[in-house]
Coordinates of C-alpha atoms in Angstrom, one line a residue:
M1 CA -30.0 46.1 -62.0
S2 CA -27.3 48.7 -63.3
R3 CA -23.6 48.9 -63.0
E4 CA -23.8 51.4 -60.3
A5 CA -26.4 49.6 -58.1
R6 CA -24.5 46.6 -58.0
T7 CA -21.6 48.4 -57.1
K8 CA -23.3 49.8 -54.4
T9 CA -24.8 46.7 -53.5
Q10 CA -21.1 44.8 -53.2
Q11 CA -20.2 48.0 -51.2
M12 CA -22.9 47.4 -48.8
R13 CA -21.9 43.7 -48.1
V14 CA -18.3 44.7 -47.7
A15 CA -19.3 47.2 -44.9
Q16 CA -21.8 44.3 -43.5
L17 CA -19.0 42.0 -43.3
E18 CA -16.5 44.5 -42.0
A19 CA -19.0 45.1 -39.4
A20 CA -19.5 41.7 -38.5
A21 CA -15.9 41.0 -38.3
R22 CA -15.2 44.0 -35.7
Q23 CA -18.5 42.7 -33.6
A24 CA -16.7 39.3 -33.4
R25 CA -13.3 40.6 -32.5
Q26 CA -15.2 42.8 -29.4
R27 CA -16.8 39.7 -28.2
R28 CA -13.7 37.9 -28.3
I29 CA -11.9 40.6 -26.3
L30 CA -14.5 41.0 -23.8
T31 CA -15.1 37.4 -23.3
I32 CA -11.0 37.3 -22.6
V33 CA -11.0 40.2 -20.4
G34 CA -14.4 38.8 -18.5
T35 CA -12.3 35.3 -17.8
A36 CA -9.7 37.4 -16.6
V37 CA -11.4 39.3 -14.6
I38 CA -13.3 36.5 -13.0
V39 CA -10.1 34.5 -12.8
A40 CA -8.7 37.4 -11.0
L41 CA -11.4 37.8 -8.4
I42 CA -11.5 34.2 -7.6
A43 CA -7.7 34.2 -7.1
A44 CA -8.5 37.5 -4.8
I45 CA -11.1 35.6 -3.0
G46 CA -9.2 32.7 -2.5
F47 CA -6.5 34.3 -0.8
V48 CA -8.5 36.2 1.4
V49 CA -10.2 33.5 2.7
V50 CA -6.7 31.4 3.3
K51 CA -5.4 34.4 4.8
A52 CA -8.7 34.8 7.1
M53 CA -8.5 30.8 7.9
G54 CA -4.7 31.1 8.8
G55 CA -3.4 29.6 6.0
D56 CA -1.0 31.7 5.5
D57 CA 0.9 31.1 8.3
G58 CA -0.5 27.8 9.6
K59 CA -2.2 29.7 12.8
Q60 CA -5.8 28.7 13.4
G61 CA -6.3 30.7 17.1
N62 CA -4.5 31.6 20.2
P63 CA -2.3 29.0 21.4
V64 CA -3.6 27.5 24.9
T65 CA -1.1 29.1 27.3
G66 CA -2.7 28.6 30.5
D67 CA -5.1 26.4 32.5
V68 CA -8.7 25.8 30.7
V69 CA -11.6 26.2 32.6
P70 CA -15.0 25.4 30.7
P71 CA -17.9 26.7 31.7
K72 CA -20.9 24.7 33.6
N73 CA -23.6 23.8 31.4
L74 CA -22.0 22.4 28.5
D75 CA -23.0 18.9 27.3
D76 CA -20.4 15.9 27.0
S77 CA -19.1 17.1 23.7
G78 CA -18.4 20.6 25.2
A79 CA -21.2 22.3 23.3
F80 CA -23.8 24.6 24.8
I81 CA -27.5 23.2 24.1
V82 CA -30.4 25.3 23.5
G83 CA -33.8 24.0 23.1
Q84 CA -35.9 21.1 24.1
A85 CA -34.0 18.1 25.4
D86 CA -36.4 16.0 23.5
A87 CA -36.0 17.5 19.9
P88 CA -35.6 15.4 17.2
V89 CA -33.0 17.3 15.2
T90 CA -30.0 18.7 16.6
V91 CA -28.3 21.5 14.6
E92 CA -24.9 22.1 15.5
V93 CA -23.2 25.7 14.6
Y94 CA -19.6 26.6 14.8
Y95 CA -19.2 30.2 14.3
D96 CA -16.6 33.3 15.4
Y97 CA -18.4 36.6 16.5
M98 CA -16.5 38.7 14.3
C99 CA -17.0 36.6 11.0
P100 CA -19.3 38.4 8.7
A101 CA -20.3 35.0 6.9
C102 CA -21.6 34.1 9.9
G103 CA -23.6 37.7 10.4
A104 CA -24.8 37.0 7.1
M105 CA -26.1 33.5 8.3
E106 CA -27.6 35.0 11.1
Q107 CA -29.5 37.3 9.7
A108 CA -31.0 35.1 6.8
N109 CA -31.6 32.0 9.4
G110 CA -31.2 33.4 12.9
D111 CA -35.2 34.0 13.3
E112 CA -36.0 30.5 11.7
L113 CA -33.8 28.9 13.7
D114 CA -35.2 30.5 17.2
R115 CA -38.9 29.6 15.5
L116 CA -37.5 26.0 14.7
M117 CA -36.1 26.1 18.5
N118 CA -39.0 27.2 20.1
D119 CA -41.3 24.9 18.2
G120 CA -39.6 21.9 19.3
T121 CA -38.1 20.8 16.0
I122 CA -34.7 21.5 16.9
R123 CA -32.1 22.0 19.9
I124 CA -29.0 23.7 18.7
A125 CA -25.6 23.1 19.6
M126 CA -23.5 26.2 19.7
R127 CA -19.6 26.2 19.5
P128 CA -18.0 29.5 19.6
I129 CA -14.7 29.7 18.3
S130 CA -11.7 32.4 17.8
F131 CA -9.8 32.4 14.8
L132 CA -10.7 35.8 13.7
D133 CA -8.8 37.6 16.3
R134 CA -6.1 39.3 14.5
Q135 CA -9.0 41.1 12.1
S136 CA -9.8 43.1 15.1
Q137 CA -6.5 45.3 14.9
G138 CA -5.1 43.9 18.2
T139 CA -8.0 44.0 20.7
Q140 CA -8.7 40.1 20.5
Y141 CA -12.5 40.7 19.7
S142 CA -13.0 37.2 18.6
T143 CA -11.9 36.0 22.2
R144 CA -13.8 38.8 24.2
A145 CA -17.1 38.1 22.7
A146 CA -16.9 34.3 22.9
N147 CA -15.3 34.6 26.7
A148 CA -18.4 37.0 27.4
F149 CA -20.7 34.1 25.9
A150 CA -19.4 31.5 27.9
T151 CA -19.5 33.5 30.8
V152 CA -23.4 33.5 30.3
V153 CA -23.4 29.9 29.8
N154 CA -21.6 29.5 33.3
D155 CA -24.1 32.2 35.3
D156 CA -27.0 32.9 33.5
P157 CA -27.9 30.2 30.6
D158 CA -31.4 31.1 30.3
H159 CA -30.0 34.2 28.6
A160 CA -27.4 33.0 26.4
W161 CA -29.3 32.7 23.2
A162 CA -30.5 36.0 23.4
F163 CA -27.1 37.5 23.9
H164 CA -25.8 35.3 21.3
M165 CA -28.5 37.0 18.9
A166 CA -28.0 40.5 20.3
L167 CA -24.2 40.0 19.3
Y168 CA -24.8 39.4 16.0
A169 CA -27.3 42.3 15.6
S170 CA -24.6 44.7 16.9
Q171 CA -21.6 43.1 15.1
P172 CA -18.9 44.9 14.3
E173 CA -17.3 44.9 10.6
E174 CA -14.0 42.5 10.3
G175 CA -11.1 44.5 10.5
S176 CA -12.4 47.2 13.0
E177 CA -11.4 47.1 16.8
G178 CA -14.5 45.6 17.3
L179 CA -16.9 46.2 20.2
S180 CA -15.5 47.4 23.5
D181 CA -15.7 45.7 26.7
G182 CA -18.5 48.5 27.5
E183 CA -20.6 47.8 24.5
I184 CA -20.4 44.1 25.3
K185 CA -21.4 44.3 28.6
D186 CA -24.4 46.5 27.7
I187 CA -25.6 44.6 24.9
A188 CA -25.5 41.4 27.6
T189 CA -27.7 43.8 29.9
S190 CA -30.1 44.7 27.3
A191 CA -30.6 40.7 26.5
G192 CA -31.3 40.4 30.3
V193 CA -28.1 39.2 31.8
P194 CA -27.7 40.6 35.2
S195 CA -25.4 43.6 35.6
D196 CA -22.9 41.4 38.3
V197 CA -22.3 38.8 35.6
A198 CA -21.9 40.9 32.6
D199 CA -19.3 42.8 35.2
T200 CA -17.2 39.5 35.5
F201 CA -16.7 39.6 31.4
T202 CA -13.6 41.2 31.7
D203 CA -12.1 38.5 34.2
N204 CA -11.5 36.8 31.0
T205 CA -12.1 33.4 32.9
Y206 CA -12.7 31.5 29.9
E207 CA -10.2 33.2 27.6
Q208 CA -8.2 29.6 27.4
W209 CA -11.2 27.7 27.3
V210 CA -11.8 29.8 24.0
A211 CA -8.9 28.9 22.2
D212 CA -8.6 25.1 23.6
T213 CA -12.3 24.8 21.6
T214 CA -11.0 26.6 18.3
K215 CA -7.8 24.3 18.2
K216 CA -10.2 21.5 18.8
A217 CA -12.7 22.8 16.2
F218 CA -10.3 22.8 13.5
D219 CA -8.2 19.4 14.8
S220 CA -11.6 17.9 14.0
G221 CA -11.8 19.0 10.4
I222 CA -13.6 21.8 10.5
Q223 CA -12.7 23.9 7.9
G224 CA -14.0 27.5 8.8
T225 CA -17.3 29.3 10.0
P226 CA -20.0 29.3 9.6
T227 CA -20.0 25.5 9.6
V228 CA -23.3 23.7 10.3
K229 CA -24.0 20.3 10.8
I230 CA -27.6 18.8 10.9
D231 CA -27.6 15.7 13.3
G232 CA -24.0 15.6 12.9
E233 CA -23.6 16.0 8.9
V234 CA -22.4 19.2 7.6
F235 CA -24.9 21.0 5.6
D236 CA -23.6 22.2 2.5
G237 CA -26.3 24.0 1.0
D238 CA -27.2 27.7 1.1
V239 CA -27.0 29.4 4.7
Y240 CA -26.9 32.9 3.5
S241 CA -30.5 32.8 2.3
K242 CA -33.6 32.0 4.2
G243 CA -35.3 28.7 3.3
P244 CA -32.7 26.2 2.3
L245 CA -31.5 25.1 5.5
T246 CA -35.0 25.1 7.2
A247 CA -36.1 22.9 4.5
A248 CA -33.0 20.5 5.0
I249 CA -34.0 20.9 9.1
E250 CA -37.7 20.2 8.3
S251 CA -37.0 17.1 6.0
A252 CA -34.8 15.5 9.0
A253 CA -37.7 16.0 11.6
A254 CA -39.9 14.5 9.0
G255 CA -37.8 11.4 8.6
K256 CA -37.6 10.7 12.4

């Protein structure tokens, strides 16, 4: 190899080494930046969750300020039960009608829960709470929706499940004013609730019951919504995809 060729070869090697060094530096920078972004996102998400849960000021819902009037047709634990009494599996759900995570769960698993209830596999213990009232610009949407549900439970329990599903089908965005009283009434009547029952939603008969059940839920150890229990055990799997919850329920039923 001539001297000129050797020089060119050495120059090429130097250029390759420099290029490799630049790529390594770029990868390190991207890794550092990416890690910082992830950490920032986790911190931001954590802050939002804590704020929504009331961790910023210790509040978990509206205080009980008057007489608690529970609706009729609850079980001894204070839940409203839908489904066959002899169903082998009990699925207990804590939810807030403003909660977007609850809406995502309903979208993914609502039809499955409905199917499993109708085929006699599960009975569902429904526990509405209202810790997200502050996320509806002062309209107290979580309480108003839960009060409406309690009214239907008391006066027209056969349509309570359909009304519940319809509320989530029309769920407002968190941070909005929520649905108006008129819109809640229209959803109820569309789900089969008689107009004379829906007309009493604004009496707020069960507002204090909603506040009381919210307090009791958090006092019992509930951390947020949605919380799903299968035969009393918290389900910690994915409730935002169709499949995992159904599989867990069917596994519990198979063991009976």
